[in-house]
Amino acid sequence: MMSTAPLTNRDRLVAQARRLFAENGYAAVSVDEVAAAAGLTKGAVYYQFKDKTDLFRAACDAVMLDVARYVDVSTMAEGTHPLQEIVVGGGKMFDAYEAADARRLLLIDGPSVLGFEQWIALQEPVCIGLIAHAMGHLGEAGLLDEAIVPTLSHLVFGAFVQGALRIAVAADPQAASLEVRAATLTLIRGFLAGVTQEAQDRQP
């Protein structure tokens, strides 16, 4: 029988911080509340984290890990052709960001609490990794020059970032999310149409 390791104090604090920040927003949550919810002291929080912002960043990291897992597993479960993988994955990415904790921490509070550079740095490794993985399959299939995959991955990520910022400042984030999703997927489909045409043009 497998045993489950007990949560560390850090794990407990991050889990409760994630829940409270998602429910109430960064500004409305105090370090004392997080400590009490985790059954720990305020001193335990500052033993693990520099300040409230550092705790928020750790909660965001936890959300991003779940986003990555969800997008990877759900996209692979579709068993899609390389041409459709990035479209399906893009849709799954938006699905993941529509979860209550992801929306609140990553889209609404993240840019202002962390600052633009840290907010980008938080998401870049995960998002670009997923995008590059899908585009790499296009390269392996001979549909795309593998040398430009890194640059294209950053460009697609840039479009995603701009869409996320639009959602973050929108008066109606839910409506903005739908618009951004539709626009981004249209952009990706246009890119794929170009890839397909170039592949056809290269054929003898």
PDB file of C-alpha atoms in Angstrom:
ATOM      1  CA  MET A   1       0.000   0.000   0.000  1.00  0.00           C
ATOM      2  CA  MET A   2       1.457   3.341  -1.042  1.00  0.00           C
ATOM      3  CA  SER A   3       1.788   6.026   1.618  1.00  0.00           C
ATOM      4  CA  THR A   4       1.112   9.677   0.945  1.00  0.00           C
ATOM      5  CA  ALA A   5       3.736  12.064   2.249  1.00  0.00           C
ATOM      6  CA  PRO A   6       2.301  14.758   4.539  1.00  0.00           C
ATOM      7  CA  LEU A   7       2.155  18.294   3.179  1.00  0.00           C
ATOM      8  CA  THR A   8       5.010  20.550   4.207  1.00  0.00           C
ATOM      9  CA  ASN A   9       4.288  23.898   5.843  1.00  0.00           C
ATOM     10  CA  ARG A  10       5.148  25.576   2.547  1.00  0.00           C
ATOM     11  CA  ASP A  11       2.694  23.349   0.668  1.00  0.00           C
ATOM     12  CA  ARG A  12      -0.058  24.143   3.161  1.00  0.00           C
ATOM     13  CA  LEU A  13       0.571  27.872   2.932  1.00  0.00           C
ATOM     14  CA  VAL A  14       0.627  27.871  -0.869  1.00  0.00           C
ATOM     15  CA  ALA A  15      -2.577  25.832  -1.068  1.00  0.00           C
ATOM     16  CA  GLN A  16      -4.452  28.166   1.284  1.00  0.00           C
ATOM     17  CA  ALA A  17      -3.000  31.288  -0.328  1.00  0.00           C
ATOM     18  CA  ARG A  18      -4.099  30.051  -3.732  1.00  0.00           C
ATOM     19  CA  ARG A  19      -7.621  29.425  -2.462  1.00  0.00           C
ATOM     20  CA  LEU A  20      -7.955  32.747  -0.639  1.00  0.00           C
ATOM     21  CA  PHE A  21      -6.434  34.850  -3.418  1.00  0.00           C
ATOM     22  CA  ALA A  22      -8.772  33.184  -5.918  1.00  0.00           C
ATOM     23  CA  GLU A  23     -11.836  33.751  -3.754  1.00  0.00           C
ATOM     24  CA  ASN A  24     -11.143  37.285  -2.516  1.00  0.00           C
ATOM     25  CA  GLY A  25      -8.390  38.840  -4.633  1.00  0.00           C
ATOM     26  CA  TYR A  26      -4.864  39.779  -3.633  1.00  0.00           C
ATOM     27  CA  ALA A  27      -5.684  43.103  -1.952  1.00  0.00           C
ATOM     28  CA  ALA A  28      -8.355  41.637   0.328  1.00  0.00           C
ATOM     29  CA  VAL A  29      -6.230  38.797   1.720  1.00  0.00           C
ATOM     30  CA  SER A  30      -3.793  39.263   4.596  1.00  0.00           C
ATOM     31  CA  VAL A  31      -0.803  37.163   5.577  1.00  0.00           C
ATOM     32  CA  ASP A  32      -2.542  36.512   8.910  1.00  0.00           C
ATOM     33  CA  GLU A  33      -5.550  35.017   7.106  1.00  0.00           C
ATOM     34  CA  VAL A  34      -3.379  32.678   5.074  1.00  0.00           C
ATOM     35  CA  ALA A  35      -1.486  31.562   8.171  1.00  0.00           C
ATOM     36  CA  ALA A  36      -4.700  30.915  10.099  1.00  0.00           C
ATOM     37  CA  ALA A  37      -6.248  28.976   7.206  1.00  0.00           C
ATOM     38  CA  ALA A  38      -3.144  26.786   7.028  1.00  0.00           C
ATOM     39  CA  GLY A  39      -3.167  26.247  10.800  1.00  0.00           C
ATOM     40  CA  LEU A  40       0.182  28.009  11.161  1.00  0.00           C
ATOM     41  CA  THR A  41       1.549  31.219  12.622  1.00  0.00           C
ATOM     42  CA  LYS A  42       2.347  34.435  10.797  1.00  0.00           C
ATOM     43  CA  GLY A  43       5.986  33.771  11.597  1.00  0.00           C
ATOM     44  CA  ALA A  44       5.761  30.499   9.668  1.00  0.00           C
ATOM     45  CA  VAL A  45       4.721  32.462   6.587  1.00  0.00           C
ATOM     46  CA  TYR A  46       7.732  34.768   6.809  1.00  0.00           C
ATOM     47  CA  TYR A  47      10.013  31.801   7.429  1.00  0.00           C
ATOM     48  CA  GLN A  48       9.004  30.428   4.018  1.00  0.00           C
ATOM     49  CA  PHE A  49       8.367  33.649   2.064  1.00  0.00           C
ATOM     50  CA  LYS A  50       9.866  37.139   1.979  1.00  0.00           C
ATOM     51  CA  ASP A  51       6.515  38.881   1.956  1.00  0.00           C
ATOM     52  CA  LYS A  52       2.931  38.636   0.742  1.00  0.00           C
ATOM     53  CA  THR A  53       3.984  39.189  -2.873  1.00  0.00           C
ATOM     54  CA  ASP A  54       6.439  36.301  -2.672  1.00  0.00           C
ATOM     55  CA  LEU A  55       3.640  34.104  -1.336  1.00  0.00           C
ATOM     56  CA  PHE A  56       1.397  35.250  -4.185  1.00  0.00           C
ATOM     57  CA  ARG A  57       4.101  34.372  -6.696  1.00  0.00           C
ATOM     58  CA  ALA A  58       4.356  30.863  -5.229  1.00  0.00           C
ATOM     59  CA  ALA A  59       0.580  30.473  -5.521  1.00  0.00           C
ATOM     60  CA  CYS A  60       0.798  31.595  -9.163  1.00  0.00           C
ATOM     61  CA  ASP A  61       3.559  29.050  -9.789  1.00  0.00           C
ATOM     62  CA  ALA A  62       1.283  26.316  -8.453  1.00  0.00           C
ATOM     63  CA  VAL A  63      -1.530  27.442 -10.749  1.00  0.00           C
ATOM     64  CA  MET A  64       0.815  27.477 -13.751  1.00  0.00           C
ATOM     65  CA  LEU A  65       1.914  23.907 -13.027  1.00  0.00           C
ATOM     66  CA  ASP A  66      -1.716  22.802 -13.108  1.00  0.00           C
ATOM     67  CA  VAL A  67      -2.297  24.760 -16.328  1.00  0.00           C
ATOM     68  CA  ALA A  68       0.650  22.988 -17.963  1.00  0.00           C
ATOM     69  CA  ARG A  69      -0.496  19.550 -16.821  1.00  0.00           C
ATOM     70  CA  TYR A  70      -4.055  20.128 -17.993  1.00  0.00           C
ATOM     71  CA  VAL A  71      -3.078  21.443 -21.431  1.00  0.00           C
ATOM     72  CA  ASP A  72      -0.537  18.690 -22.024  1.00  0.00           C
ATOM     73  CA  VAL A  73      -2.724  15.782 -20.902  1.00  0.00           C
ATOM     74  CA  SER A  74      -5.970  16.992 -22.485  1.00  0.00           C
ATOM     75  CA  THR A  75      -4.321  17.874 -25.801  1.00  0.00           C
ATOM     76  CA  MET A  76      -2.515  14.543 -26.044  1.00  0.00           C
ATOM     77  CA  ALA A  77      -5.761  12.736 -25.214  1.00  0.00           C
ATOM     78  CA  GLU A  78      -7.268  14.179 -28.398  1.00  0.00           C
ATOM     79  CA  GLY A  79      -4.666  12.368 -30.516  1.00  0.00           C
ATOM     80  CA  THR A  80      -4.709  15.177 -33.056  1.00  0.00           C
ATOM     81  CA  HIS A  81      -2.807  15.644 -36.313  1.00  0.00           C
ATOM     82  CA  PRO A  82       0.183  18.033 -35.985  1.00  0.00           C
ATOM     83  CA  LEU A  83      -1.754  20.687 -37.933  1.00  0.00           C
ATOM     84  CA  GLN A  84      -4.546  20.609 -35.355  1.00  0.00           C
ATOM     85  CA  GLU A  85      -2.461  20.127 -32.216  1.00  0.00           C
ATOM     86  CA  ILE A  86      -1.702  23.822 -31.741  1.00  0.00           C
ATOM     87  CA  VAL A  87      -5.364  24.764 -32.307  1.00  0.00           C
ATOM     88  CA  VAL A  88      -6.576  22.153 -29.826  1.00  0.00           C
ATOM     89  CA  GLY A  89      -3.825  23.078 -27.377  1.00  0.00           C
ATOM     90  CA  GLY A  90      -4.656  26.763 -27.701  1.00  0.00           C
ATOM     91  CA  GLY A  91      -8.278  26.027 -26.888  1.00  0.00           C
ATOM     92  CA  LYS A  92      -7.241  23.934 -23.890  1.00  0.00           C
ATOM     93  CA  MET A  93      -4.981  26.767 -22.723  1.00  0.00           C
ATOM     94  CA  PHE A  94      -7.921  29.160 -22.706  1.00  0.00           C
ATOM     95  CA  ASP A  95     -10.016  26.539 -20.910  1.00  0.00           C
ATOM     96  CA  ALA A  96      -7.335  26.320 -18.219  1.00  0.00           C
ATOM     97  CA  TYR A  97      -7.156  30.092 -17.816  1.00  0.00           C
ATOM     98  CA  GLU A  98     -10.915  30.285 -17.363  1.00  0.00           C
ATOM     99  CA  ALA A  99     -10.693  28.315 -14.102  1.00  0.00           C
ATOM    100  CA  ALA A 100     -11.499  30.633 -11.196  1.00  0.00           C
ATOM    101  CA  ASP A 101      -8.045  30.547  -9.608  1.00  0.00           C
ATOM    102  CA  ALA A 102      -6.175  30.920 -12.900  1.00  0.00           C
ATOM    103  CA  ARG A 103      -8.360  33.813 -14.017  1.00  0.00           C
ATOM    104  CA  ARG A 104      -8.008  35.691 -10.735  1.00  0.00           C
ATOM    105  CA  LEU A 105      -4.332  35.061  -9.991  1.00  0.00           C
ATOM    106  CA  LEU A 106      -2.851  35.008 -13.486  1.00  0.00           C
ATOM    107  CA  LEU A 107      -5.047  37.407 -15.447  1.00  0.00           C
ATOM    108  CA  ILE A 108      -6.604  39.868 -13.021  1.00  0.00           C
ATOM    109  CA  ASP A 109      -4.167  40.317 -10.126  1.00  0.00           C
ATOM    110  CA  GLY A 110      -0.964  38.940 -11.621  1.00  0.00           C
ATOM    111  CA  PRO A 111       0.051  41.836 -13.913  1.00  0.00           C
ATOM    112  CA  SER A 112      -0.404  44.518 -11.241  1.00  0.00           C
ATOM    113  CA  VAL A 113       0.930  42.572  -8.249  1.00  0.00           C
ATOM    114  CA  LEU A 114       4.000  41.068  -9.909  1.00  0.00           C
ATOM    115  CA  GLY A 115       4.719  43.748 -12.488  1.00  0.00           C
ATOM    116  CA  PHE A 116       4.818  43.078 -16.220  1.00  0.00           C
ATOM    117  CA  GLU A 117       8.308  41.543 -16.387  1.00  0.00           C
ATOM    118  CA  GLN A 118       7.755  39.068 -13.547  1.00  0.00           C
ATOM    119  CA  TRP A 119       4.285  38.267 -14.848  1.00  0.00           C
ATOM    120  CA  ILE A 120       5.762  37.369 -18.243  1.00  0.00           C
ATOM    121  CA  ALA A 121       8.601  35.393 -16.635  1.00  0.00           C
ATOM    122  CA  LEU A 122       6.044  33.394 -14.639  1.00  0.00           C
ATOM    123  CA  GLN A 123       4.205  32.163 -17.732  1.00  0.00           C
ATOM    124  CA  GLU A 124       6.872  32.163 -20.419  1.00  0.00           C
ATOM    125  CA  PRO A 125       8.580  28.810 -19.676  1.00  0.00           C
ATOM    126  CA  VAL A 126       5.293  26.903 -19.511  1.00  0.00           C
ATOM    127  CA  CYS A 127       3.466  28.591 -22.387  1.00  0.00           C
ATOM    128  CA  ILE A 128       6.396  28.719 -24.787  1.00  0.00           C
ATOM    129  CA  GLY A 129       7.287  25.144 -23.899  1.00  0.00           C
ATOM    130  CA  LEU A 130       3.791  23.969 -24.844  1.00  0.00           C
ATOM    131  CA  ILE A 131       3.713  26.051 -28.029  1.00  0.00           C
ATOM    132  CA  ALA A 132       7.180  24.933 -29.113  1.00  0.00           C
ATOM    133  CA  HIS A 133       6.245  21.308 -28.450  1.00  0.00           C
ATOM    134  CA  ALA A 134       3.268  21.554 -30.824  1.00  0.00           C
ATOM    135  CA  MET A 135       5.233  23.462 -33.456  1.00  0.00           C
ATOM    136  CA  GLY A 136       8.063  20.975 -33.173  1.00  0.00           C
ATOM    137  CA  HIS A 137       5.652  18.298 -34.353  1.00  0.00           C
ATOM    138  CA  LEU A 138       4.958  20.419 -37.445  1.00  0.00           C
ATOM    139  CA  GLY A 139       8.692  20.499 -38.085  1.00  0.00           C
ATOM    140  CA  GLU A 140       9.013  16.746 -37.618  1.00  0.00           C
ATOM    141  CA  ALA A 141       6.185  16.254 -40.119  1.00  0.00           C
ATOM    142  CA  GLY A 142       8.064  18.340 -42.673  1.00  0.00           C
ATOM    143  CA  LEU A 143       5.438  21.082 -42.588  1.00  0.00           C
ATOM    144  CA  LEU A 144       7.583  23.760 -40.982  1.00  0.00           C
ATOM    145  CA  ASP A 145      11.240  24.776 -40.981  1.00  0.00           C
ATOM    146  CA  GLU A 146      12.420  23.605 -37.560  1.00  0.00           C
ATOM    147  CA  ALA A 147      14.956  26.448 -37.415  1.00  0.00           C
ATOM    148  CA  ILE A 148      12.189  29.028 -36.961  1.00  0.00           C
ATOM    149  CA  VAL A 149      10.222  27.130 -34.303  1.00  0.00           C
ATOM    150  CA  PRO A 150      11.750  29.079 -31.353  1.00  0.00           C
ATOM    151  CA  THR A 151      10.991  32.462 -32.940  1.00  0.00           C
ATOM    152  CA  LEU A 152       7.479  31.464 -33.974  1.00  0.00           C
ATOM    153  CA  SER A 153       6.808  30.125 -30.487  1.00  0.00           C
ATOM    154  CA  HIS A 154       7.729  33.490 -28.964  1.00  0.00           C
ATOM    155  CA  LEU A 155       5.538  35.333 -31.475  1.00  0.00           C
ATOM    156  CA  VAL A 156       2.524  33.157 -30.686  1.00  0.00           C
ATOM    157  CA  PHE A 157       3.211  33.616 -26.973  1.00  0.00           C
ATOM    158  CA  GLY A 158       3.304  37.381 -27.553  1.00  0.00           C
ATOM    159  CA  ALA A 159      -0.169  37.243 -29.075  1.00  0.00           C
ATOM    160  CA  PHE A 160      -1.368  35.244 -26.086  1.00  0.00           C
ATOM    161  CA  VAL A 161       0.118  37.791 -23.660  1.00  0.00           C
ATOM    162  CA  GLN A 162      -1.605  40.681 -25.391  1.00  0.00           C
ATOM    163  CA  GLY A 163      -4.867  38.796 -25.235  1.00  0.00           C
ATOM    164  CA  ALA A 164      -4.381  38.064 -21.537  1.00  0.00           C
ATOM    165  CA  LEU A 165      -3.717  41.736 -20.825  1.00  0.00           C
ATOM    166  CA  ARG A 166      -6.882  42.682 -22.674  1.00  0.00           C
ATOM    167  CA  ILE A 167      -8.844  40.304 -20.461  1.00  0.00           C
ATOM    168  CA  ALA A 168      -7.145  41.659 -17.327  1.00  0.00           C
ATOM    169  CA  VAL A 169      -8.256  45.265 -17.935  1.00  0.00           C
ATOM    170  CA  ALA A 170     -11.682  44.517 -19.423  1.00  0.00           C
ATOM    171  CA  ALA A 171     -14.839  45.728 -17.696  1.00  0.00           C
ATOM    172  CA  ASP A 172     -16.353  42.330 -18.513  1.00  0.00           C
ATOM    173  CA  PRO A 173     -13.509  39.776 -18.293  1.00  0.00           C
ATOM    174  CA  GLN A 174     -15.742  36.864 -19.281  1.00  0.00           C
ATOM    175  CA  ALA A 175     -16.865  38.534 -22.519  1.00  0.00           C
ATOM    176  CA  ALA A 176     -13.301  39.658 -23.222  1.00  0.00           C
ATOM    177  CA  SER A 177     -12.056  36.103 -22.707  1.00  0.00           C
ATOM    178  CA  LEU A 178     -14.450  34.798 -25.353  1.00  0.00           C
ATOM    179  CA  GLU A 179     -13.373  37.507 -27.802  1.00  0.00           C
ATOM    180  CA  VAL A 180      -9.675  36.922 -27.169  1.00  0.00           C
ATOM    181  CA  ARG A 181     -10.070  33.158 -27.518  1.00  0.00           C
ATOM    182  CA  ALA A 182     -11.848  33.544 -30.876  1.00  0.00           C
ATOM    183  CA  ALA A 183      -9.322  36.078 -32.173  1.00  0.00           C
ATOM    184  CA  THR A 184      -6.279  34.077 -31.081  1.00  0.00           C
ATOM    185  CA  LEU A 185      -7.545  30.827 -32.560  1.00  0.00           C
ATOM    186  CA  THR A 186      -8.376  32.657 -35.804  1.00  0.00           C
ATOM    187  CA  LEU A 187      -4.790  33.926 -35.868  1.00  0.00           C
ATOM    188  CA  ILE A 188      -3.426  30.421 -35.287  1.00  0.00           C
ATOM    189  CA  ARG A 189      -5.661  28.914 -37.971  1.00  0.00           C
ATOM    190  CA  GLY A 190      -4.457  31.556 -40.414  1.00  0.00           C
ATOM    191  CA  PHE A 191      -0.873  30.652 -39.590  1.00  0.00           C
ATOM    192  CA  LEU A 192      -1.598  26.963 -40.141  1.00  0.00           C
ATOM    193  CA  ALA A 193      -3.244  27.697 -43.485  1.00  0.00           C
ATOM    194  CA  GLY A 194      -0.034  29.441 -44.512  1.00  0.00           C
ATOM    195  CA  VAL A 195       2.054  26.503 -43.311  1.00  0.00           C
ATOM    196  CA  THR A 196      -0.068  24.097 -45.344  1.00  0.00           C
ATOM    197  CA  GLN A 197       0.187  26.248 -48.455  1.00  0.00           C
ATOM    198  CA  GLU A 198       3.966  26.541 -48.145  1.00  0.00           C
ATOM    199  CA  ALA A 199       4.272  22.778 -47.748  1.00  0.00           C
ATOM    200  CA  GLN A 200       2.204  22.274 -50.897  1.00  0.00           C
ATOM    201  CA  ASP A 201       4.286  24.820 -52.805  1.00  0.00           C
ATOM    202  CA  ARG A 202       7.474  22.934 -51.900  1.00  0.00           C
ATOM    203  CA  GLN A 203       6.181  19.711 -53.397  1.00  0.00           C
ATOM    204  CA  PRO A 204       7.650  18.910 -56.836  1.00  0.00           C
TER     205      PRO A 204
END
